[in-house]
Short mmCIF file of C-alpha atoms in Angstrom, two decimals:
data_model
loop_
_atom_site.label_atom_id
_atom_site.label_comp_id
_atom_site.label_asym_id
_atom_site.label_seq_id
_atom_site.Cartn_x
_atom_site.Cartn_y
_atom_site.Cartn_z
CA ASN A 2 99.39 105.81 78.13
CA ALA A 3 101.19 107.83 80.82
CA GLY A 4 98.48 107.46 83.50
CA VAL A 5 98.69 110.30 86.04
CA THR A 6 101.51 112.81 85.67
CA GLN A 7 102.55 115.53 88.11
CA THR A 8 104.84 118.54 87.84
CA PRO A 9 107.15 119.55 89.34
CA LYS A 10 108.76 116.54 91.01
CA PHE A 11 110.48 118.64 93.64
CA GLN A 12 110.14 122.26 94.77
CA VAL A 13 111.63 124.46 97.45
CA LEU A 14 109.69 127.56 98.52
CA LYS A 15 110.20 130.30 101.05
CA THR A 16 107.44 131.08 103.52
CA GLY A 17 104.84 133.31 101.89
CA GLN A 18 105.63 132.34 98.30
CA SER A 19 102.94 130.88 96.07
CA MET A 20 103.00 128.03 93.63
CA THR A 21 100.77 125.72 91.62
CA LEU A 22 101.15 121.96 91.42
CA GLN A 23 99.99 120.52 88.12
CA CYS A 24 98.31 117.17 87.54
CA ALA A 25 97.04 115.54 84.36
CA GLN A 26 95.54 112.14 83.55
CA ASP A 27 95.03 110.46 80.20
CA MET A 28 92.63 107.70 81.29
CA ASN A 29 89.45 109.71 80.60
CA HIS A 30 88.59 109.56 84.30
CA ASN A 31 85.82 111.69 85.71
CA SER A 32 87.16 112.14 89.25
CA MET A 33 90.45 113.60 90.43
CA TYR A 34 92.01 114.07 93.87
CA TRP A 35 94.82 115.81 95.74
CA TYR A 36 96.39 114.16 98.80
CA ARG A 37 99.25 115.03 101.07
CA GLN A 38 101.45 112.43 102.71
CA ASP A 39 103.22 113.12 105.97
CA PRO A 40 105.30 110.70 108.07
CA GLY A 41 103.11 108.57 110.33
CA MET A 42 99.91 110.15 109.00
CA GLY A 43 99.12 108.10 105.94
CA LEU A 44 97.51 110.06 103.11
CA ARG A 45 95.01 112.80 103.77
CA LEU A 46 92.64 114.19 101.17
CA ILE A 47 92.98 117.92 100.48
CA TYR A 48 90.43 118.46 97.71
CA TYR A 49 88.71 116.39 95.11
CA SER A 50 86.73 116.88 91.93
CA ALA A 51 84.00 114.30 91.43
CA SER A 52 83.46 115.45 87.85
CA GLU A 53 84.51 118.23 85.51
CA GLY A 54 83.22 121.54 86.81
CA THR A 55 82.92 120.51 90.46
CA THR A 56 85.33 120.62 93.39
CA ASP A 57 84.88 119.74 97.05
CA LYS A 58 86.90 120.00 100.23
CA GLY A 59 88.50 116.98 101.75
CA GLU A 60 89.93 116.44 105.20
CA VAL A 61 92.64 119.15 105.17
CA PRO A 62 91.71 121.96 102.71
CA ASN A 63 92.96 124.99 104.63
CA GLY A 64 95.70 126.90 102.84
CA TYR A 65 94.96 125.36 99.44
CA ASN A 66 92.85 126.06 96.39
CA VAL A 67 92.13 123.88 93.39
CA SER A 68 91.05 124.27 89.79
CA ARG A 69 89.59 121.58 87.56
CA LEU A 70 90.77 123.11 84.33
CA ASN A 71 89.17 120.45 82.11
CA LYS A 72 88.54 116.74 82.31
CA ARG A 73 92.26 115.94 82.14
CA GLU A 74 93.79 118.52 84.45
CA PHE A 75 93.43 119.32 88.15
CA SER A 76 95.77 121.85 89.76
CA LEU A 77 96.53 122.60 93.40
CA ARG A 78 97.56 126.10 94.44
CA LEU A 79 99.30 127.28 97.58
CA GLU A 80 98.67 131.02 97.82
CA SER A 81 101.03 131.72 100.74
CA ALA A 82 103.17 128.74 101.60
CA ALA A 83 103.87 127.86 105.23
CA PRO A 84 106.41 125.40 106.71
CA SER A 85 103.46 123.21 107.80
CA GLN A 86 102.79 122.58 104.12
CA THR A 87 106.09 120.79 103.69
CA SER A 88 104.93 117.41 102.47
CA VAL A 89 104.70 115.02 99.55
CA TYR A 90 101.67 115.76 97.37
CA PHE A 91 99.95 113.10 95.32
CA CYS A 92 97.37 113.52 92.62
CA ALA A 93 95.04 110.65 91.80
CA SER A 94 92.17 109.92 89.44
CA SER A 95 89.34 107.43 89.21
CA GLU A 96 86.55 106.56 86.86
CA GLY A 97 84.04 108.03 89.28
CA ARG A 98 81.06 105.87 88.54
CA GLY A 99 79.12 103.13 90.28
CA ARG A 100 77.83 102.40 93.72
CA HIS A 101 81.13 103.24 95.28
CA GLY A 102 81.24 106.55 93.46
CA GLY A 103 84.97 107.08 93.32
CA GLY A 104 86.13 103.63 92.32
CA THR A 105 89.74 102.50 92.24
CA GLN A 106 92.12 105.44 92.37
CA TYR A 107 95.32 105.69 90.30
CA PHE A 108 98.14 107.80 91.68
CA GLY A 109 100.81 110.01 90.18
CA PRO A 110 104.47 109.86 91.24
CA GLY A 111 104.19 112.75 93.68
CA THR A 112 105.64 116.23 94.23
CA ARG A 113 108.02 116.77 97.13
CA LEU A 114 107.57 120.27 98.54
CA LEU A 115 109.85 121.89 101.08
CA VAL A 116 108.80 125.22 102.58
CA LEU A 117 111.55 127.06 104.42
CA GLY B 28 83.28 108.82 110.40
CA ASP B 29 85.11 106.12 108.50
CA SER B 30 88.48 104.98 109.78
CA VAL B 31 91.16 102.39 109.05
CA THR B 32 93.59 100.94 111.57
CA GLN B 33 96.55 98.89 110.45
CA MET B 34 99.40 97.38 112.37
CA GLU B 35 102.29 99.65 113.10
CA GLY B 36 105.63 98.94 111.56
CA PRO B 37 108.25 98.65 110.62
CA VAL B 38 108.12 94.94 109.90
CA THR B 39 111.34 93.13 109.03
CA LEU B 40 111.22 89.61 107.62
CA SER B 41 113.67 87.21 106.08
CA GLU B 42 113.15 86.18 102.47
CA GLU B 43 110.57 83.37 102.08
CA ALA B 44 108.93 84.16 105.43
CA PHE B 45 105.14 84.41 105.83
CA LEU B 46 103.68 87.91 105.92
CA THR B 47 100.56 89.16 107.67
CA ILE B 48 99.68 92.83 107.96
CA ASN B 49 96.53 93.39 109.99
CA CYS B 50 93.89 95.90 108.95
CA THR B 51 90.55 96.67 110.59
CA TYR B 52 88.04 99.30 109.64
CA THR B 53 85.06 101.28 110.89
CA ALA B 54 82.45 102.31 108.35
CA THR B 55 78.73 102.30 107.78
CA GLY B 56 77.25 99.97 105.23
CA TYR B 57 79.46 97.95 102.92
CA PRO B 58 82.59 99.85 101.90
CA SER B 59 85.06 98.72 99.27
CA LEU B 60 88.42 97.73 100.72
CA PHE B 61 91.85 98.16 99.18
CA TRP B 62 95.52 97.48 99.70
CA TYR B 63 97.92 99.90 98.06
CA VAL B 64 101.69 99.53 97.91
CA GLN B 65 104.27 102.32 97.72
CA TYR B 66 107.80 101.49 96.61
CA PRO B 67 110.58 103.90 97.61
CA GLY B 68 110.33 107.23 95.80
CA GLU B 69 107.15 106.29 93.95
CA GLY B 70 103.42 106.92 94.12
CA LEU B 71 100.88 104.43 95.40
CA GLN B 72 99.86 101.45 93.28
CA LEU B 73 96.76 99.37 93.76
CA LEU B 74 97.76 95.92 94.99
CA LEU B 75 94.34 94.32 95.42
CA LYS B 76 90.76 95.12 96.34
CA ALA B 77 87.47 93.58 97.46
CA THR B 78 84.06 95.14 97.06
CA LYS B 79 81.78 92.90 99.11
CA ALA B 80 81.81 90.64 102.14
CA ASP B 81 83.71 87.35 101.78
CA ASP B 82 85.40 88.52 98.56
CA LYS B 83 89.07 87.65 98.32
CA GLY B 84 91.37 90.02 96.50
CA SER B 85 94.64 88.64 95.19
CA ASN B 86 97.61 89.83 93.17
CA LYS B 87 101.34 88.98 92.92
CA GLY B 88 100.99 86.29 95.60
CA PHE B 89 99.29 88.65 98.06
CA GLU B 90 95.78 87.92 99.33
CA ALA B 91 93.22 89.61 101.56
CA THR B 92 89.67 88.54 102.45
CA TYR B 93 86.87 91.00 103.24
CA ARG B 94 85.54 89.89 106.63
CA LYS B 95 82.38 91.79 107.52
CA GLU B 96 81.89 90.01 110.85
CA THR B 97 85.30 91.10 112.13
CA THR B 98 85.52 94.30 110.01
CA SER B 99 88.94 93.19 108.82
CA PHE B 100 90.95 92.96 105.60
CA HIS B 101 94.29 91.44 106.57
CA LEU B 102 97.03 91.22 103.94
CA GLU B 103 98.93 87.93 103.62
CA LYS B 104 101.67 86.46 101.49
CA GLY B 105 103.07 83.00 101.87
CA SER B 106 106.66 83.70 100.88
CA VAL B 107 108.00 87.25 100.70
CA GLN B 108 110.83 88.40 98.45
CA VAL B 109 113.31 91.24 98.77
CA SER B 110 111.40 93.01 95.99
CA ASP B 111 108.31 93.17 98.28
CA SER B 112 110.06 95.73 100.49
CA ALA B 113 107.72 98.73 100.46
CA VAL B 114 105.10 100.58 102.47
CA TYR B 115 101.64 98.99 102.44
CA PHE B 116 98.45 100.98 102.97
CA CYS B 117 95.03 99.63 103.77
CA ALA B 118 92.17 101.86 102.61
CA LEU B 119 88.41 101.96 102.29
CA SER B 120 85.96 103.70 100.02
CA GLY B 121 82.61 104.37 101.60
CA VAL B 122 79.12 104.32 100.20
CA GLY B 123 76.95 107.28 99.32
CA ALA B 124 77.94 110.90 99.78
CA GLY B 125 81.42 110.06 101.06
CA SER B 126 82.21 107.47 98.47
CA TYR B 127 84.64 109.60 96.50
CA GLN B 128 87.06 109.70 99.39
CA LEU B 129 89.59 106.98 100.17
CA THR B 130 90.29 106.68 103.89
CA PHE B 131 93.81 105.36 104.47
CA GLY B 132 95.53 103.66 107.33
CA LYS B 133 98.88 105.10 108.36
CA GLY B 134 100.89 102.55 106.42
CA THR B 135 103.14 99.64 107.37
CA LYS B 136 106.73 99.60 106.20
CA LEU B 137 107.98 96.15 105.23
CA SER B 138 111.65 95.33 104.85
CA VAL B 139 112.64 91.92 103.53
CA ILE B 140 116.24 90.86 104.06
CA PRO B 141 118.03 88.15 102.04
#
């Protein structure tokens, strides 16, 4: 049981390049999330998918797109990278049921992205 | 909207010292409250949680009590170890339409010295 896995672990891009961050979970969770972590800012939600087939914007969606490929996989795409997108990106998943819809979230190890 | 405020760090303690990291929140209704821990170079791990008022979450010697009257969820440990050195995040999960989102505090870095 690997939990939440992310690829790549580290990436360097030039301004204007595109890339896709991959995330997969093997816990049969319904909900998945993408966060970015910046110094002194905590974690901020980019996009989430409450269930397979749905996606919604979070706090900082501009410059990103997402795809919920199936129940296991949730990818994050940067179409035209900018230096402001230099960050550490975390994927997370949760069962997604109950009164507190999301439930406890389980995080991947992160992808460090540097945009020059 | 929902928000979480936690004490600024960094916090440096000697081994076996008592730890308190303050966390207060603003939210409507009765959110769930969490403490996550992030060790260097790793993702976040759930440390403990509480889902209703007066609940106490505990794990690995850490404790936090959900205080509705003071809107607080302070993290405590009686005797810290070097291995507790990490960044600690307080977070809440709201109720209703916003309940899929975790709102995080900015994190408190703890360093424990031998």
